[in-house]
CSV table of N, CA and C in Angstrom, one decimal:
chain,number,residue,atom,x,y,z
A,1,GLU,N,0.8,-1.2,0.0
A,1,GLU,CA,0.0,0.0,0.0
A,1,GLU,C,0.9,1.2,0.0
A,2,GLU,N,0.4,2.2,-0.7
A,2,GLU,CA,1.1,3.5,-0.8
A,2,GLU,C,0.6,4.4,0.4
A,3,THR,N,1.5,5.1,1.0
A,3,THR,CA,1.2,5.9,2.1
A,3,THR,C,0.8,7.3,1.7
A,4,GLY,N,0.9,7.6,0.4
A,4,GLY,CA,0.4,8.8,-0.2
A,4,GLY,C,1.5,9.9,-0.3
A,5,GLY,N,1.3,10.9,-1.1
A,5,GLY,CA,2.1,12.0,-1.4
A,5,GLY,C,3.6,11.8,-1.3
A,6,GLY,N,4.3,12.8,-1.9
A,6,GLY,CA,5.8,12.7,-1.8
A,6,GLY,C,6.4,12.1,-3.1
A,7,ILE,N,7.7,12.3,-3.2
A,7,ILE,CA,8.4,11.8,-4.4
A,7,ILE,C,9.2,10.6,-3.8
A,8,PRO,N,9.1,9.5,-4.6
A,8,PRO,CA,9.9,8.3,-4.1
A,8,PRO,C,11.4,8.6,-4.1
A,9,ALA,N,12.1,8.1,-3.1
A,9,ALA,CA,13.5,8.3,-2.9
A,9,ALA,C,14.3,7.9,-4.1
A,10,ASP,N,14.0,6.7,-4.7
A,10,ASP,CA,14.7,6.2,-5.8
A,10,ASP,C,14.6,7.1,-7.0
A,11,LEU,N,13.5,7.7,-7.3
A,11,LEU,CA,13.3,8.6,-8.4
A,11,LEU,C,14.1,9.9,-8.2
A,12,LEU,N,14.1,10.4,-7.0
A,12,LEU,CA,14.8,11.6,-6.6
A,12,LEU,C,16.3,11.4,-6.8
A,13,LYS,N,16.8,10.2,-6.4
A,13,LYS,CA,18.2,9.9,-6.6
A,13,LYS,C,18.6,9.8,-8.0
A,14,SER,N,17.7,9.2,-8.8
A,14,SER,CA,17.9,9.1,-10.3
A,14,SER,C,18.0,10.5,-10.9
A,15,TYR,N,17.1,11.4,-10.6
A,15,TYR,CA,17.2,12.8,-11.1
A,15,TYR,C,18.4,13.5,-10.7
A,16,LEU,N,18.8,13.4,-9.5
A,16,LEU,CA,20.1,14.0,-9.0
A,16,LEU,C,21.3,13.5,-9.7
A,17,ALA,N,21.3,12.2,-9.9
A,17,ALA,CA,22.5,11.6,-10.7
A,17,ALA,C,22.5,12.0,-12.1
A,18,PHE,N,21.3,12.1,-12.7
A,18,PHE,CA,21.3,12.6,-14.1
A,18,PHE,C,21.8,14.1,-14.2
A,19,GLY,N,21.3,14.9,-13.3
A,19,GLY,CA,21.8,16.3,-13.3
A,19,GLY,C,23.3,16.4,-13.1
A,20,LYS,N,23.8,15.6,-12.2
A,20,LYS,CA,25.3,15.6,-11.9
A,20,LYS,C,26.1,15.2,-13.2
A,21,ARG,N,25.6,14.2,-13.8
A,21,ARG,CA,26.3,13.7,-15.1
A,21,ARG,C,26.2,14.8,-16.2
A,22,ALA,N,25.0,15.4,-16.3
A,22,ALA,CA,24.8,16.4,-17.4
A,22,ALA,C,25.7,17.6,-17.1
A,23,ILE,N,25.8,18.1,-15.9
A,23,ILE,CA,26.7,19.2,-15.5
A,23,ILE,C,28.2,18.8,-15.8
A,24,PHE,N,28.6,17.6,-15.4
A,24,PHE,CA,30.0,17.2,-15.5
A,24,PHE,C,30.3,17.1,-17.0
A,25,ARG,N,29.5,16.6,-17.8
A,25,ARG,CA,29.8,16.5,-19.3
A,25,ARG,C,29.8,17.8,-20.0
A,26,ARG,N,29.1,18.8,-19.5
A,26,ARG,CA,29.0,20.1,-20.1
A,26,ARG,C,29.6,21.2,-19.2
A,27,ARG,N,30.6,20.9,-18.5
A,27,ARG,CA,31.1,21.8,-17.5
A,27,ARG,C,31.6,23.1,-18.1
A,28,LEU,N,32.1,23.1,-19.3
A,28,LEU,CA,32.5,24.4,-19.9
A,28,LEU,C,31.3,25.3,-20.2
A,29,LEU,N,30.3,24.7,-20.8
A,29,LEU,CA,29.1,25.4,-21.0
A,29,LEU,C,28.4,25.9,-19.8
A,30,VAL,N,28.4,25.1,-18.7
A,30,VAL,CA,27.8,25.5,-17.5
A,30,VAL,C,28.6,26.7,-16.9
A,31,LEU,N,29.9,26.6,-16.9
A,31,LEU,CA,30.8,27.7,-16.4
A,31,LEU,C,30.6,29.0,-17.2
A,32,CYS,N,30.5,28.9,-18.5
A,32,CYS,CA,30.2,30.1,-19.3
A,32,CYS,C,28.9,30.7,-19.0
A,33,VAL,N,27.8,29.9,-18.9
A,33,VAL,CA,26.5,30.4,-18.6
A,33,VAL,C,26.5,31.1,-17.2
A,34,PHE,N,27.1,30.4,-16.2
A,34,PHE,CA,27.2,31.0,-14.9
A,34,PHE,C,27.9,32.3,-14.9
A,35,ALA,N,29.1,32.4,-15.6
A,35,ALA,CA,29.9,33.6,-15.6
A,35,ALA,C,29.1,34.7,-16.3
A,36,THR,N,28.4,34.4,-17.4
A,36,THR,CA,27.6,35.4,-18.1
A,36,THR,C,26.5,36.0,-17.2
A,37,ILE,N,25.8,35.1,-16.6
A,37,ILE,CA,24.7,35.6,-15.7
A,37,ILE,C,25.2,36.3,-14.5
A,38,ALA,N,26.3,35.9,-13.9
A,38,ALA,CA,26.9,36.6,-12.8
A,38,ALA,C,27.4,37.9,-13.2
A,39,GLY,N,28.1,38.0,-14.4
A,39,GLY,CA,28.6,39.3,-14.9
A,39,GLY,C,27.5,40.3,-15.2
A,40,PHE,N,26.4,39.8,-15.8
A,40,PHE,CA,25.3,40.6,-16.1
A,40,PHE,C,24.6,41.2,-14.8
A,41,THR,N,24.5,40.3,-13.8
A,41,THR,CA,23.9,40.7,-12.5
A,41,THR,C,24.8,41.8,-11.9
A,42,LEU,N,26.1,41.6,-11.9
A,42,LEU,CA,27.0,42.6,-11.3
A,42,LEU,C,26.9,44.0,-12.1
A,43,PHE,N,26.8,43.9,-13.4
A,43,PHE,CA,26.7,45.1,-14.2
A,43,PHE,C,25.4,45.8,-13.9
A,44,VAL,N,24.3,45.1,-13.8
A,44,VAL,CA,23.0,45.7,-13.5
A,44,VAL,C,23.0,46.3,-12.1
A,45,ALA,N,23.6,45.6,-11.2
A,45,ALA,CA,23.7,46.2,-9.8
A,45,ALA,C,24.6,47.4,-9.7
A,46,ALA,N,25.6,47.5,-10.6
A,46,ALA,CA,26.4,48.7,-10.6
A,46,ALA,C,25.8,49.9,-11.2
A,47,VAL,N,25.0,49.7,-12.3
A,47,VAL,CA,24.4,50.9,-13.0
A,47,VAL,C,23.0,51.2,-12.6
A,48,TRP,N,22.3,50.3,-11.9
A,48,TRP,CA,20.9,50.5,-11.5
A,48,TRP,C,20.9,51.8,-10.6
A,49,PRO,N,20.0,52.7,-10.9
A,49,PRO,CA,19.9,53.9,-10.1
A,49,PRO,C,19.5,53.6,-8.6
A,50,ARG,N,20.1,54.3,-7.7
A,50,ARG,CA,19.8,54.1,-6.3
A,50,ARG,C,18.6,55.0,-5.9
A,51,THR,N,18.0,54.6,-4.8
A,51,THR,CA,16.9,55.4,-4.3
A,51,THR,C,17.2,55.6,-2.8
A,52,TYR,N,17.1,56.9,-2.4
A,52,TYR,CA,17.4,57.3,-1.0
A,52,TYR,C,16.1,57.6,-0.3
A,53,HIS,N,16.0,57.2,0.9
A,53,HIS,CA,14.8,57.4,1.7
A,53,HIS,C,15.2,58.4,2.8
A,54,CYS,N,14.4,59.5,2.8
A,54,CYS,CA,14.6,60.6,3.8
A,54,CYS,C,13.3,60.8,4.5
A,55,GLU,N,13.4,60.9,5.8
A,55,GLU,CA,12.2,61.0,6.7
A,55,GLU,C,12.4,62.1,7.7
A,56,SER,N,11.3,62.8,8.0
A,56,SER,CA,11.3,63.9,9.0
A,56,SER,C,10.0,63.8,9.7
A,57,ARG,N,10.1,64.0,11.0
A,57,ARG,CA,8.9,63.9,11.9
A,57,ARG,C,8.6,65.2,12.6
A,58,LEU,N,7.3,65.6,12.6
A,58,LEU,CA,6.8,66.8,13.3
A,58,LEU,C,6.0,66.3,14.5
A,59,MET,N,6.3,66.7,15.6
A,59,MET,CA,5.5,66.3,16.8
A,59,MET,C,4.6,67.4,17.3
A,60,ALA,N,3.4,67.1,17.7
A,60,ALA,CA,2.5,68.1,18.2
A,60,ALA,C,1.9,67.6,19.5
A,61,GLN,N,1.6,68.5,20.4
A,61,GLN,CA,0.9,68.2,21.6
A,61,GLN,C,-0.5,68.5,21.6
A,62,ARG,N,-1.3,67.7,22.3
A,62,ARG,CA,-2.7,68.0,22.4
A,62,ARG,C,-3.0,69.3,23.2
A,63,ASN,N,-4.0,70.0,22.8
A,63,ASN,CA,-4.3,71.2,23.4
A,63,ASN,C,-5.6,71.0,24.1
A,64,GLU,N,-5.6,71.0,25.4
A,64,GLU,CA,-6.8,70.8,26.2
A,64,GLU,C,-7.8,72.0,26.2
A,65,VAL,N,-7.3,73.2,25.9
A,65,VAL,CA,-8.2,74.3,25.8
A,65,VAL,C,-9.2,74.1,24.6
A,66,PHE,N,-8.6,73.7,23.5
A,66,PHE,CA,-9.5,73.5,22.3
A,66,PHE,C,-10.4,72.3,22.6
A,67,ALA,N,-10.0,71.3,23.3
A,67,ALA,CA,-10.8,70.2,23.6
A,67,ALA,C,-12.0,70.6,24.5
A,68,LEU,N,-11.8,71.5,25.4
A,68,LEU,CA,-12.9,72.0,26.3
A,68,LEU,C,-13.9,72.8,25.5
A,69,ARG,N,-13.5,73.5,24.5
A,69,ARG,CA,-14.4,74.3,23.7
A,69,ARG,C,-15.2,73.5,22.8
A,70,GLY,N,-14.9,72.2,22.6
A,70,GLY,CA,-15.6,71.4,21.7
A,70,GLY,C,-15.0,71.3,20.3
A,71,ASP,N,-13.9,72.0,20.1
A,71,ASP,CA,-13.1,71.9,18.8
A,71,ASP,C,-12.4,70.6,18.8
A,72,SER,N,-11.9,70.3,17.7
A,72,SER,CA,-11.2,69.0,17.6
A,72,SER,C,-9.7,69.1,18.1
A,73,GLY,N,-9.6,69.4,19.3
A,73,GLY,CA,-8.3,69.5,20.0
A,73,GLY,C,-7.7,68.1,20.3
A,74,ASN,N,-8.5,67.1,20.1
A,74,ASN,CA,-8.0,65.7,20.4
A,74,ASN,C,-7.1,65.3,19.3
A,75,ASP,N,-7.2,65.8,18.1
A,75,ASP,CA,-6.3,65.4,17.0
A,75,ASP,C,-5.7,66.7,16.3
A,76,PRO,N,-4.6,67.1,16.8
A,76,PRO,CA,-4.0,68.4,16.3
A,76,PRO,C,-3.5,68.3,14.9
A,77,LEU,N,-3.3,67.1,14.4
A,77,LEU,CA,-2.7,67.0,13.0
A,77,LEU,C,-3.7,66.5,12.0
A,78,ARG,N,-5.0,66.5,12.4
A,78,ARG,CA,-6.0,66.0,11.5
A,78,ARG,C,-6.0,66.9,10.2
A,79,GLY,N,-5.9,66.2,9.1
A,79,GLY,CA,-5.9,66.9,7.8
A,79,GLY,C,-4.6,67.5,7.3
A,80,ALA,N,-3.6,67.3,8.2
A,80,ALA,CA,-2.2,67.9,7.8
A,80,ALA,C,-1.6,67.2,6.6
A,81,SER,N,-1.8,65.9,6.5
A,81,SER,CA,-1.2,65.2,5.4
A,81,SER,C,-1.8,65.6,4.1
A,82,ASP,N,-3.2,65.8,4.1
A,82,ASP,CA,-3.8,66.3,2.9
A,82,ASP,C,-3.4,67.7,2.5
A,83,LEU,N,-3.1,68.5,3.5
A,83,LEU,CA,-2.6,69.9,3.2
A,83,LEU,C,-1.2,69.9,2.6
A,84,VAL,N,-0.4,69.0,3.1
A,84,VAL,CA,1.0,68.9,2.5
A,84,VAL,C,1.0,68.4,1.1
A,85,LEU,N,0.1,67.5,0.8
A,85,LEU,CA,0.1,66.9,-0.5
A,85,LEU,C,-0.8,67.6,-1.5
A,86,ARG,N,-1.3,68.8,-1.2
A,86,ARG,CA,-2.0,69.5,-2.2
A,86,ARG,C,-1.1,69.9,-3.3
A,87,ARG,N,-1.7,70.1,-4.5
A,87,ARG,CA,-0.9,70.4,-5.7
A,87,ARG,C,-0.2,71.7,-5.6
A,88,GLU,N,-0.8,72.7,-5.0
A,88,GLU,CA,-0.2,74.0,-4.9
A,88,GLU,C,1.1,73.9,-4.0
A,89,ASN,N,1.0,73.1,-2.9
A,89,ASN,CA,2.2,73.0,-2.1
A,89,ASN,C,3.3,72.2,-2.8
A,90,LEU,N,2.9,71.2,-3.5
A,90,LEU,CA,3.9,70.4,-4.3
A,90,LEU,C,4.6,71.3,-5.3
A,91,GLU,N,3.8,72.1,-6.0
A,91,GLU,CA,4.4,73.1,-6.9
A,91,GLU,C,5.4,74.0,-6.2
A,92,ALA,N,5.0,74.5,-5.0
A,92,ALA,CA,5.9,75.3,-4.3
A,92,ALA,C,7.2,74.6,-3.9
A,93,ILE,N,7.1,73.4,-3.5
A,93,ILE,CA,8.3,72.6,-3.2
A,93,ILE,C,9.2,72.5,-4.4
A,94,VAL,N,8.6,72.2,-5.5
A,94,VAL,CA,9.4,72.1,-6.7
A,94,VAL,C,10.1,73.4,-7.0
A,95,THR,N,9.4,74.5,-6.8
A,95,THR,CA,10.0,75.8,-7.1
A,95,THR,C,11.1,76.2,-6.1
A,96,GLN,N,10.8,76.0,-4.8
A,96,GLN,CA,11.7,76.4,-3.7
A,96,GLN,C,13.0,75.5,-3.7
A,97,THR,N,12.9,74.3,-4.1
A,97,THR,CA,14.1,73.4,-4.1
A,97,THR,C,14.8,73.5,-5.4
A,98,ASP,N,14.3,74.2,-6.4
A,98,ASP,CA,14.9,74.3,-7.7
A,98,ASP,C,15.1,72.9,-8.3
A,99,LEU,N,14.0,72.1,-8.1
A,99,LEU,CA,14.0,70.7,-8.5
A,99,LEU,C,14.2,70.5,-10.0
A,100,LEU,N,13.7,71.4,-10.8
A,100,LEU,CA,13.9,71.2,-12.2
A,100,LEU,C,15.3,71.2,-12.7
A,101,ARG,N,16.1,72.1,-12.1
A,101,ARG,CA,17.5,72.2,-12.4
A,101,ARG,C,18.3,71.0,-11.8
A,102,ARG,N,18.0,70.7,-10.6
A,102,ARG,CA,18.6,69.6,-9.9
A,102,ARG,C,18.3,68.2,-10.6
A,103,TRP,N,17.1,68.1,-11.2
A,103,TRP,CA,16.7,66.8,-11.8
A,103,TRP,C,17.7,66.5,-12.9
A,104,ASP,N,18.1,67.5,-13.7
A,104,ASP,CA,19.0,67.2,-14.8
A,104,ASP,C,20.5,67.1,-14.3
A,105,ALA,N,20.8,67.9,-13.3
A,105,ALA,CA,22.2,67.9,-12.9
A,105,ALA,C,22.6,66.7,-12.0
A,106,ARG,N,21.7,66.1,-11.3
A,106,ARG,CA,22.0,65.1,-10.4
A,106,ARG,C,21.4,63.7,-10.8
A,107,ARG,N,20.9,63.6,-12.0
A,107,ARG,CA,20.3,62.4,-12.5
A,107,ARG,C,21.4,61.3,-12.7
A,108,PRO,N,21.2,60.1,-12.4
A,108,PRO,CA,22.2,59.0,-12.6
A,108,PRO,C,22.5,58.9,-14.1
A,109,TRP,N,23.8,58.6,-14.4
A,109,TRP,CA,24.3,58.6,-15.8
A,109,TRP,C,23.5,57.7,-16.7
A,110,ILE,N,23.0,56.6,-16.2
A,110,ILE,CA,22.3,55.6,-17.1
A,110,ILE,C,21.0,56.2,-17.5
A,111,LEU,N,20.3,57.0,-16.6
A,111,LEU,CA,19.1,57.6,-17.0
A,111,LEU,C,19.3,58.8,-17.9
A,112,ARG,N,20.4,59.5,-17.7
A,112,ARG,CA,20.8,60.6,-18.6
A,112,ARG,C,21.0,60.1,-20.0
A,113,LEU,N,21.7,58.9,-20.1
A,113,LEU,CA,21.9,58.3,-21.4
A,113,LEU,C,20.6,57.9,-22.1
A,114,ARG,N,19.7,57.4,-21.3
A,114,ARG,CA,18.4,57.0,-21.8
A,114,ARG,C,17.6,58.3,-22.3
A,115,ASP,N,17.7,59.3,-21.5
A,115,ASP,CA,17.0,60.6,-21.9
A,115,ASP,C,17.6,61.2,-23.2
A,116,SER,N,18.9,61.1,-23.3
A,116,SER,CA,19.5,61.7,-24.6
A,116,SER,C,19.2,60.8,-25.8
A,117,LEU,N,19.0,59.5,-25.6
A,117,LEU,CA,18.6,58.7,-26.7
A,117,LEU,C,17.1,59.0,-27.1
A,118,LEU,N,16.3,59.2,-26.1
A,118,LEU,CA,14.9,59.5,-26.3
A,118,LEU,C,14.7,60.9,-27.0
A,119,ASP,N,15.6,61.8,-26.6
A,119,ASP,CA,15.6,63.2,-27.2
A,119,ASP,C,15.8,63.1,-28.7
A,120,HIS,N,16.5,62.2,-29.2
A,120,HIS,CA,16.7,62.0,-30.6
A,120,HIS,C,15.4,61.5,-31.3
A,121,LEU,N,14.6,60.8,-30.6
A,121,LEU,CA,13.4,60.2,-31.2
A,121,LEU,C,12.2,61.2,-31.0
A,122,ARG,N,12.2,62.0,-30.1
A,122,ARG,CA,11.1,62.9,-29.8
A,122,ARG,C,11.6,64.3,-29.5
A,123,THR,N,10.8,65.3,-29.4
A,123,THR,CA,11.2,66.6,-29.0
A,123,THR,C,11.3,66.7,-27.5
A,124,ARG,N,12.2,67.5,-27.0
A,124,ARG,CA,12.4,67.7,-25.6
A,124,ARG,C,11.2,68.4,-25.0
A,125,PRO,N,10.6,68.0,-23.9
A,125,PRO,CA,9.4,68.7,-23.4
A,125,PRO,C,9.8,70.1,-22.9
A,126,SER,N,8.8,71.0,-22.8
A,126,SER,CA,9.1,72.3,-22.3
A,126,SER,C,9.3,72.3,-20.8
A,127,ASP,N,9.9,73.3,-20.3
A,127,ASP,CA,10.1,73.4,-18.8
A,127,ASP,C,8.8,73.3,-18.0
A,128,LYS,N,7.7,73.9,-18.6
A,128,LYS,CA,6.4,73.8,-17.9
A,128,LYS,C,6.0,72.3,-17.8
A,129,ASP,N,6.1,71.6,-18.9
A,129,ASP,CA,5.7,70.2,-18.9
A,129,ASP,C,6.6,69.4,-18.0
A,130,ARG,N,7.9,69.7,-18.0
A,130,ARG,CA,8.8,68.9,-17.1
A,130,ARG,C,8.5,69.2,-15.7
A,131,GLU,N,8.2,70.5,-15.4
A,131,GLU,CA,7.8,70.9,-14.0
A,131,GLU,C,6.5,70.1,-13.6
A,132,SER,N,5.6,70.0,-14.5
A,132,SER,CA,4.3,69.3,-14.2
A,132,SER,C,4.6,67.8,-13.9
A,133,GLY,N,5.6,67.3,-14.7
A,133,GLY,CA,6.0,65.9,-14.5
A,133,GLY,C,6.7,65.7,-13.2
A,134,LEU,N,7.5,66.7,-12.7
A,134,LEU,CA,8.1,66.6,-11.4
A,134,LEU,C,7.1,66.7,-10.3
A,135,VAL,N,6.1,67.5,-10.5
A,135,VAL,CA,5.1,67.6,-9.4
A,135,VAL,C,4.4,66.2,-9.3
A,136,PHE,N,4.1,65.6,-10.4
A,136,PHE,CA,3.4,64.3,-10.4
A,136,PHE,C,4.4,63.3,-9.8
A,137,THR,N,5.6,63.3,-10.1
A,137,THR,CA,6.6,62.4,-9.5
A,137,THR,C,6.7,62.6,-8.0
A,138,LEU,N,6.8,63.9,-7.6
A,138,LEU,CA,6.8,64.2,-6.2
A,138,LEU,C,5.6,63.8,-5.4
A,139,GLU,N,4.4,63.9,-6.1
A,139,GLU,CA,3.2,63.4,-5.5
A,139,GLU,C,3.2,61.9,-5.2
A,140,ASN,N,3.9,61.2,-6.1
A,140,ASN,CA,4.0,59.7,-5.9
A,140,ASN,C,5.0,59.3,-4.9
A,141,LYS,N,6.1,60.1,-4.8
A,141,LYS,CA,7.2,59.7,-3.9
A,141,LYS,C,7.2,60.4,-2.5
A,142,LEU,N,6.4,61.4,-2.3
A,142,LEU,CA,6.3,62.0,-1.0
A,142,LEU,C,5.1,61.5,-0.3
A,143,THR,N,5.3,61.1,1.0
A,143,THR,CA,4.2,60.7,1.8
A,143,THR,C,4.2,61.5,3.1
A,144,ALA,N,3.0,61.7,3.6
A,144,ALA,CA,2.8,62.4,4.8
A,144,ALA,C,1.8,61.6,5.6
A,145,VAL,N,2.2,61.0,6.7
A,145,VAL,CA,1.3,60.1,7.5
A,145,VAL,C,1.2,60.8,8.9
A,146,ALA,N,-0.1,61.0,9.3
A,146,ALA,CA,-0.4,61.6,10.6
A,146,ALA,C,-0.8,60.5,11.6
A,147,ASN,N,-0.1,60.3,12.7
A,147,ASN,CA,-0.5,59.4,13.7
A,147,ASN,C,-1.0,60.2,14.9
A,148,ASP,N,-1.0,59.7,16.1
A,148,ASP,CA,-1.6,60.4,17.2
A,148,ASP,C,-1.0,61.8,17.4
A,149,GLU,N,0.3,61.8,17.7
A,149,GLU,CA,0.9,63.1,18.0
A,149,GLU,C,2.1,63.4,17.0
A,150,THR,N,2.3,62.6,16.0
A,150,THR,CA,3.4,62.9,15.1
A,150,THR,C,2.9,62.9,13.6
A,151,LEU,N,3.5,63.7,12.9
A,151,LEU,CA,3.3,63.8,11.4
A,151,LEU,C,4.6,63.4,10.8
A,152,THR,N,4.6,62.3,10.0
A,152,THR,CA,5.9,61.8,9.4
A,152,THR,C,5.8,62.1,7.9
A,153,PHE,N,6.9,62.9,7.5
A,153,PHE,CA,7.1,63.1,6.1
A,153,PHE,C,8.2,62.2,5.6
A,154,ALA,N,8.0,61.6,4.4
A,154,ALA,CA,9.0,60.7,3.9
A,154,ALA,C,9.1,60.9,2.4
A,155,VAL,N,10.2,60.8,1.8
A,155,VAL,CA,10.4,60.9,0.4
A,155,VAL,C,11.5,59.9,-0.1
A,156,ASP,N,11.2,59.2,-1.2
A,156,ASP,CA,12.1,58.3,-1.8
A,156,ASP,C,12.6,58.9,-3.1
A,157,TRP,N,13.9,59.3,-3.2
A,157,TRP,CA,14.3,60.1,-4.3
A,157,TRP,C,15.6,59.5,-4.8
A,158,GLN,N,16.0,59.8,-6.0
A,158,GLN,CA,17.2,59.3,-6.7
A,158,GLN,C,18.5,59.9,-6.2
A,159,ASP,N,18.4,60.9,-5.4
A,159,ASP,CA,19.6,61.7,-5.0
A,159,ASP,C,19.5,62.0,-3.5
A,160,ALA,N,20.5,61.7,-2.7
A,160,ALA,CA,20.4,61.8,-1.2
A,160,ALA,C,20.2,63.3,-0.8
A,161,GLU,N,21.0,64.2,-1.4
A,161,GLU,CA,21.0,65.6,-1.1
A,161,GLU,C,19.6,66.2,-1.4
A,162,THR,N,19.2,65.9,-2.6
A,162,THR,CA,17.9,66.4,-3.1
A,162,THR,C,16.7,65.9,-2.2
A,163,SER,N,16.8,64.7,-1.8
A,163,SER,CA,15.7,64.1,-0.9
A,163,SER,C,15.6,64.9,0.4
A,164,ALA,N,16.8,65.3,0.9
A,164,ALA,CA,16.8,66.0,2.2
A,164,ALA,C,16.3,67.5,1.9
A,165,ARG,N,16.7,68.0,0.8
A,165,ARG,CA,16.2,69.4,0.4
A,165,ARG,C,14.7,69.4,0.2
A,166,ILE,N,14.1,68.4,-0.3
A,166,ILE,CA,12.7,68.3,-0.5
A,166,ILE,C,11.9,68.5,0.8
A,167,LEU,N,12.4,67.9,1.8
A,167,LEU,CA,11.7,67.9,3.1
A,167,LEU,C,11.9,69.2,3.8
A,168,LEU,N,12.8,70.0,3.5
A,168,LEU,CA,13.0,71.3,4.2
A,168,LEU,C,11.8,72.2,4.0
A,169,PRO,N,11.2,72.5,2.8
A,169,PRO,CA,10.0,73.3,2.7
A,169,PRO,C,8.8,72.6,3.3
A,170,VAL,N,8.8,71.3,3.3
A,170,VAL,CA,7.6,70.6,3.9
A,170,VAL,C,7.5,70.9,5.4
A,171,ARG,N,8.7,70.9,6.0
A,171,ARG,CA,8.7,71.1,7.5
A,171,ARG,C,8.3,72.5,7.9
A,172,ASN,N,8.5,73.4,6.9
A,172,ASN,CA,8.2,74.8,7.2
A,172,ASN,C,6.8,75.3,6.9
A,173,LEU,N,6.0,74.3,6.4
A,173,LEU,CA,4.6,74.7,6.2
A,173,LEU,C,3.8,75.0,7.5
A,174,ARG,N,2.9,75.9,7.4
A,174,ARG,CA,2.1,76.2,8.6
A,174,ARG,C,0.8,75.5,8.5
A,175,PHE,N,0.4,74.8,9.6
A,175,PHE,CA,-0.8,74.0,9.6
A,175,PHE,C,-1.9,74.7,10.3
A,176,TRP,N,-1.8,75.9,10.7
A,176,TRP,CA,-2.9,76.5,11.4
A,176,TRP,C,-3.2,77.9,10.9
């Protein structure tokens, strides 16, 4: 009687022996394929653009005076994340950090190469269109999460210095 499920041990040993013989007979091919894949992996790891995560936290205290009046003093940061991520504020961040100029100057070389190749195929977008694209990119890469007493801003950007500069205007916004 069969006890059910599983691969029989003899069949597994047979497959392993076959694989060992196949690799041994074609060891030069196996070595070339392994070296090619390893080299390609190292190349991709070297040229792949990095992403830097920068985070800043704003802490707020509850105000009991507002809570006694019936206002929403229990949650001082209510709606702050929506305020930060409004389009007008994102446009102001792009302008204040001079993000349009920094985008070209601090872009990884592999992406600059891709952009130059694409520029030969199409016309270069205007500065207004590029700024609109940066606002959209910033909208996707910037997060603002409000917890009980903290508001956390985070950005994932391709350049460490620029990611820190993006959070400077965000921290200076007035929420009241």
